[in-house]
Coordinates of C-alpha atoms and ligand atoms in Angstrom, one line a residue:
Chain A
M1 CA 35.8 -224.3 -25.9
A2 CA 32.9 -224.8 -28.5
N3 CA 30.5 -227.6 -28.4
V4 CA 30.9 -230.2 -31.1
I5 CA 27.9 -231.7 -30.0
K6 CA 25.0 -230.3 -27.9
A7 CA 21.8 -232.2 -27.3
T8 CA 18.9 -230.3 -25.7
D9 CA 15.9 -232.4 -24.5
L10 CA 16.7 -234.8 -27.3
T11 CA 14.6 -237.6 -27.9
L12 CA 15.2 -240.4 -30.5
A13 CA 12.6 -242.9 -31.7
Y14 CA 12.1 -245.6 -34.4
N15 CA 9.0 -246.4 -36.3
R16 CA 7.8 -242.6 -36.5
G17 CA 8.0 -241.9 -32.7
K18 CA 6.5 -245.1 -31.6
N19 CA 9.4 -246.8 -30.3
E20 CA 11.3 -244.3 -28.1
I21 CA 14.9 -245.2 -27.4
I22 CA 16.2 -242.0 -25.7
K23 CA 14.1 -239.4 -24.0
N24 CA 14.7 -235.9 -23.1
A25 CA 18.5 -236.2 -22.9
N26 CA 20.6 -233.3 -22.1
F27 CA 24.2 -233.4 -22.8
S28 CA 27.4 -231.8 -24.6
V29 CA 30.8 -232.7 -25.8
K30 CA 33.4 -230.1 -26.3
K31 CA 35.9 -229.7 -29.0
G32 CA 38.9 -232.3 -28.4
E33 CA 37.2 -234.2 -25.7
F34 CA 37.3 -238.0 -25.3
V35 CA 34.1 -239.3 -24.3
F36 CA 32.9 -242.9 -23.5
I37 CA 29.4 -244.2 -23.7
T38 CA 28.5 -247.3 -22.2
G39 CA 25.0 -249.0 -21.3
P40 CA 23.4 -252.3 -21.7
S41 CA 22.8 -253.9 -24.8
G42 CA 20.0 -252.5 -26.6
S43 CA 20.0 -249.5 -24.5
G44 CA 20.3 -247.1 -27.6
K45 CA 24.3 -246.6 -27.9
S46 CA 24.3 -247.1 -31.6
T47 CA 20.9 -245.2 -32.0
L48 CA 22.6 -242.3 -30.3
L49 CA 25.7 -242.4 -32.5
K50 CA 23.4 -242.8 -35.6
S51 CA 21.6 -239.4 -34.6
F52 CA 25.3 -237.7 -34.6
Y53 CA 25.9 -238.2 -38.1
G54 CA 22.5 -237.5 -39.1
H55 CA 21.3 -240.9 -40.1
L56 CA 18.5 -240.7 -37.5
K57 CA 16.7 -237.3 -37.0
P58 CA 15.6 -236.4 -33.6
A59 CA 11.9 -237.1 -32.9
G60 CA 12.1 -234.2 -30.3
G61 CA 14.3 -231.6 -28.8
S62 CA 17.3 -230.2 -30.7
L63 CA 20.7 -231.5 -31.6
M64 CA 23.5 -229.4 -32.7
V65 CA 26.8 -231.4 -34.4
G66 CA 29.7 -229.1 -35.8
G67 CA 27.1 -226.0 -35.6
L68 CA 24.6 -227.8 -37.6
D69 CA 21.1 -228.0 -36.3
L70 CA 20.2 -231.9 -37.2
T71 CA 16.6 -231.3 -36.7
E72 CA 16.4 -229.3 -39.9
V73 CA 19.5 -229.8 -42.0
S74 CA 19.6 -229.9 -45.7
T75 CA 20.9 -232.7 -47.6
S76 CA 24.1 -230.7 -48.8
K77 CA 24.9 -229.4 -45.5
L78 CA 24.7 -232.7 -43.9
Q79 CA 26.8 -234.1 -46.6
E80 CA 29.3 -231.5 -46.0
L81 CA 29.2 -232.2 -42.3
R82 CA 29.7 -236.0 -42.9
T83 CA 33.1 -235.2 -44.7
H84 CA 34.2 -234.1 -41.5
I85 CA 33.2 -237.2 -39.3
G86 CA 35.0 -240.7 -39.3
I87 CA 32.7 -243.2 -38.3
V88 CA 33.6 -246.7 -37.1
F89 CA 30.7 -249.2 -37.3
Q90 CA 29.8 -252.0 -35.0
D91 CA 29.3 -254.1 -38.2
Y92 CA 32.1 -252.5 -39.9
K93 CA 30.2 -251.6 -43.0
L94 CA 33.2 -252.0 -45.4
I95 CA 32.9 -252.2 -49.2
N96 CA 33.4 -255.8 -50.1
E97 CA 33.9 -255.1 -53.8
W98 CA 36.9 -252.8 -53.2
T99 CA 40.4 -253.8 -51.9
V100 CA 41.3 -253.1 -48.4
A101 CA 43.6 -250.1 -49.7
K102 CA 40.7 -248.6 -51.5
N103 CA 38.3 -248.8 -48.4
V104 CA 40.6 -247.2 -46.2
V105 CA 40.9 -244.1 -48.3
L106 CA 37.2 -243.7 -49.0
P107 CA 37.1 -240.3 -47.3
L108 CA 40.2 -239.1 -49.3
M109 CA 38.3 -240.4 -52.5
I110 CA 35.3 -238.2 -51.6
A111 CA 37.4 -235.3 -50.8
G112 CA 38.8 -235.5 -54.3
Y113 CA 42.3 -236.4 -53.6
S114 CA 44.4 -237.6 -56.4
L115 CA 45.2 -241.5 -56.7
D116 CA 48.9 -240.8 -55.8
V117 CA 47.8 -239.1 -52.6
Q118 CA 45.2 -241.8 -51.9
H119 CA 47.8 -244.6 -52.4
T120 CA 50.5 -243.1 -50.0
Q121 CA 48.0 -242.6 -47.3
A122 CA 46.5 -246.0 -47.7
Q123 CA 50.1 -247.3 -47.0
R124 CA 50.4 -245.0 -43.9
L125 CA 47.1 -245.9 -42.5
L126 CA 47.4 -249.6 -43.0
R127 CA 50.7 -249.4 -41.2
H128 CA 49.0 -247.6 -38.4
V129 CA 46.8 -250.7 -38.0
K130 CA 49.2 -253.1 -38.7
L131 CA 47.4 -254.3 -42.0
T132 CA 50.2 -253.6 -44.4
E133 CA 50.0 -257.1 -45.9
Y134 CA 46.4 -256.9 -46.6
A135 CA 46.2 -253.8 -48.9
N136 CA 45.2 -255.8 -51.9
K137 CA 42.9 -258.2 -50.4
H138 CA 39.0 -257.8 -50.0
P139 CA 37.4 -257.3 -46.7
F140 CA 35.5 -260.5 -46.9
E141 CA 38.9 -262.2 -46.8
L142 CA 39.5 -260.9 -43.4
S143 CA 38.8 -261.8 -39.9
G144 CA 36.4 -259.7 -37.9
G145 CA 39.0 -258.0 -35.7
E146 CA 41.0 -257.4 -39.0
Q147 CA 37.9 -255.7 -40.7
Q148 CA 37.4 -253.7 -37.5
R149 CA 40.9 -252.3 -37.8
V150 CA 40.1 -251.3 -41.4
G151 CA 37.3 -249.5 -40.4
I152 CA 39.4 -247.5 -37.8
A153 CA 41.7 -246.6 -40.4
R154 CA 39.1 -245.4 -42.8
A155 CA 37.6 -243.4 -39.7
L156 CA 41.0 -241.8 -39.3
A157 CA 41.9 -241.2 -42.8
K158 CA 41.0 -237.6 -43.4
N159 CA 42.0 -236.5 -39.8
P160 CA 38.3 -235.8 -39.2
M161 CA 36.8 -233.4 -36.7
L162 CA 34.9 -235.8 -34.9
I163 CA 35.3 -239.5 -34.7
L164 CA 32.3 -241.7 -33.7
A165 CA 33.2 -245.1 -33.0
D166 CA 30.8 -248.1 -32.1
E167 CA 32.5 -250.8 -30.2
P168 CA 35.9 -250.3 -32.1
T169 CA 37.4 -253.1 -30.1
G170 CA 34.7 -255.4 -29.5
N171 CA 36.2 -258.1 -31.9
L172 CA 39.8 -257.5 -30.7
D173 CA 42.2 -259.2 -28.3
E174 CA 44.0 -257.2 -25.8
Y175 CA 47.1 -256.3 -27.9
S176 CA 45.0 -255.1 -30.9
S177 CA 42.6 -253.3 -28.5
N178 CA 45.6 -251.1 -27.1
V179 CA 46.7 -250.5 -30.6
I180 CA 43.6 -248.9 -31.3
W181 CA 43.1 -247.0 -28.0
D182 CA 46.8 -245.6 -28.8
L183 CA 45.6 -244.5 -32.2
M184 CA 42.4 -242.8 -30.7
E185 CA 44.4 -241.3 -27.9
N186 CA 46.8 -239.9 -30.7
A187 CA 44.1 -238.3 -32.6
C188 CA 42.5 -236.7 -29.7
G189 CA 45.6 -235.6 -27.9
Q190 CA 47.7 -234.4 -30.9
L191 CA 45.2 -233.2 -33.5
E192 CA 42.5 -232.1 -31.0
T193 CA 39.9 -234.5 -32.7
T194 CA 36.7 -235.1 -30.7
V195 CA 36.2 -238.8 -30.0
V196 CA 33.0 -240.3 -28.8
V197 CA 33.5 -244.2 -28.4
V198 CA 30.7 -246.7 -27.6
T199 CA 32.3 -249.5 -25.5
H200 CA 31.1 -252.2 -23.2
R201 CA 34.6 -251.9 -21.4
I202 CA 36.5 -248.8 -20.7
P203 CA 40.2 -249.6 -21.1
T204 CA 42.1 -249.8 -17.7
I205 CA 45.2 -248.0 -19.0
F206 CA 44.1 -245.0 -20.5
S207 CA 46.4 -241.9 -20.5
L208 CA 44.1 -239.0 -21.5
P209 CA 41.4 -237.3 -19.3
Y210 CA 38.0 -238.5 -20.6
R211 CA 34.1 -238.2 -19.7
H212 CA 31.9 -241.3 -19.3
F213 CA 28.2 -241.1 -20.2
I214 CA 25.9 -244.1 -19.6
I215 CA 22.5 -244.8 -21.1
E216 CA 19.9 -246.2 -18.8
N217 CA 16.1 -246.1 -18.9
K218 CA 16.2 -243.7 -22.1
G219 CA 18.3 -241.3 -20.4
V220 CA 21.9 -240.3 -20.9
Y221 CA 23.8 -239.5 -17.9
E222 CA 27.4 -238.7 -17.0
V223 CA 29.1 -240.8 -14.6
H224 CA 31.5 -239.0 -12.2
Chain B
M1 CA 30.9 -265.1 -65.4
K2 CA 28.4 -263.4 -63.0
F3 CA 29.6 -260.1 -64.5
I4 CA 28.6 -261.4 -68.0
K5 CA 25.3 -262.7 -67.1
D6 CA 24.3 -259.2 -65.1
H7 CA 25.2 -257.5 -68.2
I8 CA 23.5 -259.7 -70.8
M9 CA 20.4 -259.6 -68.6
F10 CA 20.6 -255.7 -69.2
I11 CA 21.8 -255.8 -72.6
L12 CA 19.2 -257.8 -74.2
P13 CA 16.0 -256.0 -73.4
L14 CA 17.9 -252.7 -74.3
V15 CA 18.5 -254.6 -77.5
A16 CA 14.8 -255.4 -77.6
I17 CA 13.7 -251.9 -77.3
L18 CA 16.2 -250.6 -79.7
L19 CA 15.3 -253.2 -82.4
G20 CA 11.6 -252.0 -81.9
I21 CA 12.8 -248.3 -82.6
E22 CA 14.9 -249.5 -85.4
F23 CA 12.2 -251.4 -87.0
F24 CA 9.8 -248.5 -86.4
L25 CA 12.0 -246.2 -88.1
V26 CA 12.6 -248.5 -91.2
F27 CA 8.8 -249.0 -91.4
D28 CA 8.3 -245.3 -91.4
R29 CA 10.6 -244.7 -94.1
M30 CA 9.2 -247.7 -96.2
T31 CA 5.5 -246.3 -95.5
A32 CA 6.8 -242.7 -96.7
S33 CA 8.5 -244.0 -99.7
Y34 CA 5.4 -246.2 -100.5
E35 CA 3.0 -243.3 -100.1
Q36 CA 5.2 -241.3 -102.3
R37 CA 4.9 -243.7 -105.1
L38 CA 1.2 -244.0 -104.7
R39 CA 1.0 -240.3 -104.9
E40 CA 3.2 -240.0 -107.8
G41 CA 1.3 -242.7 -109.6
Y42 CA -1.8 -240.8 -109.1
S43 CA -3.1 -238.1 -111.3
M44 CA -6.2 -236.0 -111.5
L45 CA -7.2 -234.2 -114.7
V46 CA -9.0 -230.7 -114.4
V47 CA -10.8 -229.3 -117.4
S48 CA -11.4 -225.5 -117.0
N49 CA -13.0 -222.9 -118.9
E50 CA -10.6 -220.1 -118.2
P51 CA -6.7 -220.4 -117.2
I52 CA -6.3 -221.3 -113.7
S53 CA -3.3 -220.9 -111.7
L54 CA -1.6 -223.2 -109.1
Q55 CA -2.4 -220.7 -106.3
E56 CA -5.8 -220.5 -107.4
L57 CA -6.1 -224.3 -107.3
Q58 CA -4.3 -224.3 -104.0
S59 CA -7.0 -222.1 -102.6
I60 CA -9.6 -224.3 -103.5
N61 CA -7.9 -227.1 -101.8
K62 CA -4.5 -227.1 -100.1
N63 CA -3.8 -230.9 -100.7
I64 CA -2.9 -229.9 -104.3
G65 CA 0.8 -229.8 -104.8
Q66 CA 1.6 -229.2 -108.5
S67 CA -0.4 -228.3 -111.6
I68 CA 0.9 -229.2 -115.0
K69 CA -0.9 -227.2 -117.9
I70 CA -1.2 -229.4 -120.9
E71 CA -0.2 -227.2 -123.9
R72 CA -3.5 -226.4 -126.2
D73 CA -1.3 -225.9 -129.3
E74 CA -0.6 -229.6 -129.4
I75 CA -4.2 -230.5 -129.2
L76 CA -5.1 -227.6 -131.7
K77 CA -2.7 -229.0 -134.3
E78 CA -4.5 -232.3 -134.1
I79 CA -7.9 -230.8 -134.8
S80 CA -7.0 -227.7 -136.8
L81 CA -5.6 -229.6 -139.7
G82 CA -6.7 -227.9 -143.0
Q83 CA -8.7 -225.4 -141.2
K84 CA -8.6 -221.6 -141.9
Q85 CA -6.8 -219.4 -139.6
E86 CA -9.9 -217.6 -138.3
D87 CA -11.5 -220.9 -137.5
I88 CA -8.6 -221.9 -135.5
K89 CA -9.1 -218.9 -133.4
E90 CA -12.7 -219.6 -132.9
I91 CA -11.7 -223.3 -131.9
L92 CA -8.9 -221.8 -129.3
N93 CA -11.6 -219.6 -127.9
V94 CA -14.0 -222.5 -127.1
L95 CA -11.3 -225.1 -126.2
P96 CA -11.2 -225.5 -122.6
N97 CA -8.0 -225.6 -120.5
F98 CA -6.3 -228.9 -119.4
Y99 CA -4.5 -229.4 -116.1
T100 CA -2.9 -232.5 -114.6
I101 CA -2.8 -232.2 -110.8
K102 CA -0.3 -233.8 -108.6
L103 CA -1.1 -234.3 -104.7
A104 CA 1.1 -232.6 -102.1
K105 CA 0.7 -235.4 -99.6
Y106 CA -0.9 -238.8 -99.7
L107 CA -4.6 -238.6 -99.3
D108 CA -7.2 -241.3 -98.2
T109 CA -10.3 -241.9 -100.4
S110 CA -12.5 -239.7 -98.4
S111 CA -10.2 -236.8 -98.7
L112 CA -9.7 -237.6 -102.3
D113 CA -13.5 -237.5 -102.9
E114 CA -13.7 -234.0 -100.9
L115 CA -10.9 -232.8 -103.1
Q116 CA -12.8 -233.6 -106.2
K117 CA -16.1 -232.0 -105.0
D118 CA -14.2 -228.8 -103.9
L119 CA -12.9 -228.5 -107.5
M120 CA -16.3 -229.4 -109.0
A121 CA -17.6 -226.8 -106.9
N122 CA -15.6 -224.1 -108.7
K123 CA -17.4 -222.2 -111.3
K124 CA -14.3 -222.1 -113.7
I125 CA -13.9 -225.9 -113.7
K126 CA -16.0 -228.0 -116.0
R127 CA -14.8 -231.5 -115.1
V128 CA -12.5 -233.5 -113.0
E129 CA -11.1 -236.9 -114.1
T130 CA -8.9 -239.3 -111.8
F131 CA -6.5 -242.0 -112.9
G132 CA -5.0 -244.4 -110.7
N133 CA -7.3 -247.0 -109.1
S134 CA -5.4 -249.4 -106.9
Y135 CA -4.8 -246.5 -104.5
S136 CA -7.5 -247.2 -101.7
S137 CA -7.4 -251.0 -101.4
N138 CA -3.8 -251.2 -101.1
Y139 CA -3.5 -248.5 -98.8
K140 CA -6.0 -249.8 -96.3
L141 CA -4.0 -253.0 -96.0
F142 CA -0.8 -251.0 -95.4
S143 CA -2.2 -248.8 -92.8
F144 CA -3.5 -251.9 -91.0
I145 CA -0.1 -253.6 -91.0
K146 CA 1.5 -250.3 -90.0
F147 CA -1.1 -250.2 -86.9
I148 CA -0.4 -253.8 -85.9
L149 CA 3.5 -253.0 -86.0
K150 CA 3.2 -250.1 -83.8
V151 CA 1.0 -252.1 -81.1
F152 CA 3.6 -254.9 -81.3
I153 CA 6.4 -252.5 -81.0
V154 CA 4.9 -250.6 -77.8
F155 CA 4.1 -253.8 -76.2
M156 CA 7.6 -255.1 -76.9
S157 CA 8.9 -252.1 -75.4
V158 CA 6.9 -252.1 -72.3
V159 CA 7.9 -255.8 -71.8
S160 CA 11.6 -255.0 -72.3
L161 CA 11.5 -251.8 -70.1
F162 CA 10.2 -254.0 -67.2
L163 CA 13.1 -256.3 -67.7
V164 CA 15.7 -253.3 -67.8
I165 CA 14.2 -252.1 -64.6
K166 CA 14.0 -255.5 -62.9
Q167 CA 17.8 -256.0 -63.8
M168 CA 18.4 -252.4 -62.5
E169 CA 17.0 -253.6 -59.3
V170 CA 19.3 -256.5 -59.1
W171 CA 22.2 -254.0 -59.7
G172 CA 20.4 -251.8 -57.2
Y173 CA 20.8 -254.8 -54.7
V174 CA 24.4 -255.2 -55.4
H175 CA 25.5 -251.5 -55.3
K176 CA 23.2 -250.7 -52.5
E177 CA 25.9 -251.6 -49.9
R178 CA 28.5 -249.4 -51.5
M179 CA 26.2 -246.4 -52.3
Q180 CA 24.8 -246.2 -48.6
V181 CA 28.5 -246.4 -47.0
M182 CA 29.7 -243.8 -49.4
E183 CA 26.6 -241.6 -48.6
I184 CA 27.4 -242.0 -44.9
F185 CA 30.7 -240.7 -45.4
G186 CA 29.3 -237.7 -47.4
A187 CA 29.8 -238.6 -51.0
P188 CA 27.7 -236.7 -53.4
I189 CA 25.3 -238.5 -55.5
M190 CA 27.3 -238.4 -58.7
L191 CA 30.2 -240.1 -57.0
R192 CA 28.0 -242.9 -55.5
S193 CA 26.3 -243.7 -58.6
G194 CA 29.4 -243.1 -60.8
V195 CA 30.2 -246.7 -61.3
L196 CA 26.7 -247.8 -62.1
F197 CA 26.4 -244.7 -64.6
K198 CA 29.8 -246.0 -66.2
V199 CA 28.6 -249.5 -66.6
A200 CA 25.2 -248.7 -67.7
I201 CA 26.4 -246.3 -70.4
A202 CA 28.7 -248.9 -71.6
D203 CA 25.9 -251.4 -71.9
A204 CA 23.9 -248.7 -73.8
L205 CA 26.9 -248.2 -76.3
I206 CA 27.0 -252.2 -76.6
A207 CA 23.3 -252.5 -77.3
T208 CA 23.4 -249.7 -79.9
S209 CA 26.2 -251.2 -81.8
I210 CA 24.8 -254.5 -81.9
I211 CA 21.5 -253.1 -83.4
V212 CA 23.5 -250.9 -85.9
S213 CA 25.8 -253.6 -87.1
L214 CA 22.7 -255.9 -87.5
F215 CA 21.0 -253.2 -89.7
L216 CA 24.3 -252.5 -91.4
Y217 CA 24.7 -256.2 -92.2
F218 CA 21.0 -256.4 -93.5
R219 CA 21.6 -253.4 -95.8
Y220 CA 25.0 -254.2 -97.4
Q221 CA 25.5 -257.9 -97.0
I222 CA 21.9 -259.0 -97.6
A223 CA 19.6 -256.3 -99.2
E224 CA 22.1 -255.0 -101.7
I225 CA 23.7 -258.3 -103.1
S226 CA 20.3 -260.0 -102.9
G227 CA 19.7 -259.8 -106.4
V228 CA 15.9 -259.0 -105.5
D229 CA 15.0 -255.7 -107.2
V230 CA 12.7 -254.5 -104.7
L231 CA 15.4 -255.1 -101.9
M232 CA 18.3 -253.7 -103.8
N233 CA 16.4 -250.5 -104.8
N234 CA 15.3 -249.8 -101.3
S235 CA 18.2 -250.8 -99.2
Q236 CA 19.0 -247.4 -97.9
L237 CA 15.6 -247.5 -96.0
L238 CA 17.2 -250.5 -94.0
F239 CA 19.6 -248.1 -92.3
Q240 CA 20.6 -244.4 -92.2
P241 CA 23.5 -242.9 -90.2
N242 CA 20.9 -240.9 -88.3
D243 CA 19.5 -244.0 -86.9
A244 CA 22.5 -244.8 -84.9
V245 CA 22.2 -241.2 -83.2
T246 CA 18.7 -241.7 -82.5
L247 CA 19.2 -245.2 -81.1
L248 CA 22.0 -244.1 -78.9
L249 CA 20.1 -241.2 -77.6
C250 CA 17.2 -243.7 -76.7
A251 CA 19.6 -246.0 -75.0
I252 CA 21.1 -243.5 -72.9
I253 CA 17.9 -242.0 -71.9
I254 CA 16.5 -245.2 -70.7
V255 CA 19.6 -246.0 -69.0
V256 CA 19.9 -242.8 -67.2
I257 CA 16.4 -243.1 -66.0
S258 CA 17.0 -246.5 -64.7
V259 CA 20.0 -245.8 -62.9
Y260 CA 18.5 -242.9 -61.3
M261 CA 15.6 -245.0 -60.0
V262 CA 18.3 -247.4 -58.6
V263 CA 20.2 -244.6 -56.9
F264 CA 17.1 -243.1 -55.4
S265 CA 15.8 -246.4 -54.3
S266 CA 18.8 -247.2 -52.4
R267 CA 19.1 -243.8 -50.4
E268 CA 19.5 -244.2 -47.0
K269 CA 16.3 -244.4 -45.3
E270 CA 15.7 -242.9 -41.8
A271 CA 15.8 -246.0 -39.7
Ligands
LIG301 N1 16.5 -249.7 -37.3 C1 15.8 -249.8 -36.3 N2 14.5 -250.0 -36.4 C2 13.7 -250.1 -35.3 N3 14.3 -250.5 -34.0 C3 15.7 -250.3 -33.9 C4 16.5 -250.2 -35.0 N4 17.7 -250.2 -34.7 C5 17.7 -250.5 -33.1 N5 16.5 -250.6 -33.0 C6 15.9 -250.9 -31.4 O1 16.5 -249.7 -30.7 C7 17.0 -250.3 -29.4 C8 18.3 -249.8 -29.2 O2 19.3 -250.3 -30.3 P1 20.7 -249.9 -30.3 O3 21.2 -250.7 -31.5 O4 21.0 -248.6 -30.2 O5 21.2 -250.6 -29.1 P2 22.8 -250.6 -28.4 O6 22.8 -249.9 -27.4 O7 23.7 -250.3 -29.6 O8 23.1 -252.2 -28.3 P3 24.2 -253.1 -28.5 O9 25.1 -252.9 -27.2 O10 23.8 -254.5 -28.5 O11 25.0 -252.8 -29.7 C9 16.9 -251.8 -29.5 O12 15.7 -252.1 -28.7 C10 16.7 -252.0 -31.0 O13 15.6 -253.2 -31.0
LIG302 MG1 25.1 -251.1 -30.8

């Protein structure tokens, strides 16, 4: 199977290279794989995800995502790539002036789907994350866990090729967490979506095979 | 409430800029019409030995717009009463040609002197006489006012432009979150800035209509029924339909530039 992500001697840094977070990392993620990334707080998990959607350019080495070399990608190519990636942010990044329903279908709106389709899909997605009642509320009226679920629904909206999730269950109780893991397992198992999840706790009940990377001392290592 | 405040803070400086532009247009028209009146009220009499055509005169000085030959028969009639036919011919031979000269455009005093000198330098021309004396002093005052007004309008526009940009920065702050999230999900720039454009163009329309209504009001409700001659006769200078187009274009250009400034300043920066 083809690689969806391939890092070769990948180095990531802030402040124009002064603040190195990841150094000379080598790993790859194949299409349809489920990957967990763990590591201590501040080790660079969010940073690594940022580099996958082109928000942080590699300071060294190379990084291929969806066949694009992110060390030298044009704005328009990156834009195109991003429409195939569903991202769940640690801090949700919902748009507060929009309703929950509109937030959820942002990827469909960007893809130019009609308002009708957006409306039906919003309902379907909100049903999945058990937030049907909240469709017309605004994100700031929701609890952290509820906002997290809106963010997950948004990431799943367009059946992306790749899902990047940063602590998707960080604010959820066990029941809600299991709902989320089910959704992710479904996306991966049935739609062959590649899923990369950053988490502190790998769920104990998980039915799919998965790989586990850990970030330690600026390196990315696979745990067997 | 906050919505209204945000918009007023944007519309007001825009209105100020448009007001400056409209004032400028009005004053420009007033100047042009005043210059025309000065020009028309001014005349120059040229006395020449031989007939001289307009082309010839214009080749001497290009500022000559029109020459009117004063018919000699009329003069002849006056001075030839009771003269014999041969004598009349004799008189006709020595009688010079008279031309009234009109200017092609408004000239300042030194250009007028030059025009006079140019004409005198021509062999055919014997004399040049000018009429219209208040020309120069009035015009100097006029030019001075025009200059002051221009300085004022430029100053006002610069200050207002700063206010527009300032308000745009506030908007940028409000819209930043949304535009960045949309960018991360791959939205093209037009989609990201769409709302901002819609709002800003609406504001440009509002600002333009405010100024247009104001000047239409001045023209039809104040000037034309004022009973003051000078206002009634010149009311059309206050507002012309073309002004609306000029104002709208200016407003839209200002708005588009400001929106792009916001959009580009809120682009995701590499962390
Ligand atoms: N925008 C930034 N500019 C500079 N340094 C940053 C920036 N974002 C993160 N860092 C630094 O990079 C390091 C890794 O941060 P990152 O957010 O990737 O950690 P993390 O593994 O996601 O931690 P957590 O589990 O707490 O979310 C931290 O030391 C942090 O201070
Ligand atoms: Mg993090």
